[in-house]
XYZ file of C-alpha atoms in Angstrom:
72
model
C -13.437 -13.166 -5.603
C -16.277 -15.684 -5.325
C -18.423 -15.801 -2.187
C -19.896 -18.968 -0.696
C -23.315 -18.116 -2.158
C -21.850 -18.063 -5.687
C -21.858 -14.288 -6.154
C -18.623 -12.653 -7.228
C -16.960 -9.264 -7.458
C -13.772 -7.853 -8.930
C -11.207 -5.912 -6.948
C -9.197 -2.980 -8.264
C -5.892 -3.731 -9.986
C -2.851 -2.981 -7.811
C 0.768 -2.844 -8.970
C 4.114 -1.892 -7.518
C 7.070 -0.988 -9.697
C 10.311 0.903 -9.477
C 11.430 -0.617 -6.199
C 14.421 -2.448 -7.638
C 16.476 -1.819 -4.497
C 15.089 -4.842 -2.677
C 13.090 -2.681 -0.277
C 10.424 -4.617 1.612
C 6.876 -3.298 1.763
C 3.435 -4.479 2.842
C -0.131 -3.388 2.163
C -2.696 -4.381 4.789
C -5.489 -5.381 4.723
C -5.499 -6.948 1.297
C -8.120 -7.164 -0.077
C -9.622 -4.023 1.395
C -13.147 -2.663 1.414
C -11.918 0.820 2.273
C -8.515 2.103 3.278
C -5.270 0.143 3.442
C -1.969 0.893 5.149
C 1.257 0.867 3.139
C 4.430 0.212 5.132
C 7.883 0.454 3.534
C 11.184 -0.464 5.191
C 14.428 1.412 4.623
C 12.892 4.568 3.136
C 14.969 7.586 2.198
C 13.975 11.252 2.563
C 13.127 11.289 -1.144
C 10.792 8.268 -1.086
C 7.724 8.994 -3.202
C 4.665 6.791 -3.698
C 2.462 7.185 -6.768
C -1.028 5.684 -6.840
C -2.224 4.988 -10.383
C -5.554 3.855 -11.799
C -6.114 0.896 -14.119
C -5.194 3.045 -17.152
C -1.851 4.070 -15.649
C -2.915 7.631 -14.795
C -1.426 9.009 -11.589
C -4.284 9.731 -9.181
C -2.212 10.528 -6.095
C 1.434 11.258 -5.270
C 2.647 10.961 -1.690
C 6.069 11.920 -0.299
C 6.941 9.928 2.788
C 8.468 12.389 5.290
C 9.571 11.108 8.712
C 7.404 7.993 8.468
C 7.541 4.594 6.851
C 3.779 3.992 6.931
C 0.862 5.779 5.241
C -2.858 5.204 4.749
C -4.117 4.739 1.199
């Protein structure tokens, strides 16, 4: 991202995979300077979200129980 004054910064890499069912989701705000909210439609009781770092290591696993929205 390049600011108007010419300075720049890099954001963290984000990826979503394994949702081949056509499920809609959104992450807001994007980009974020802190927390973001993940909202997924049509979740099942076994819906699990894994947050991974840039090297592919799992840093957080979240099971979505009785909600379709979580804070990241």
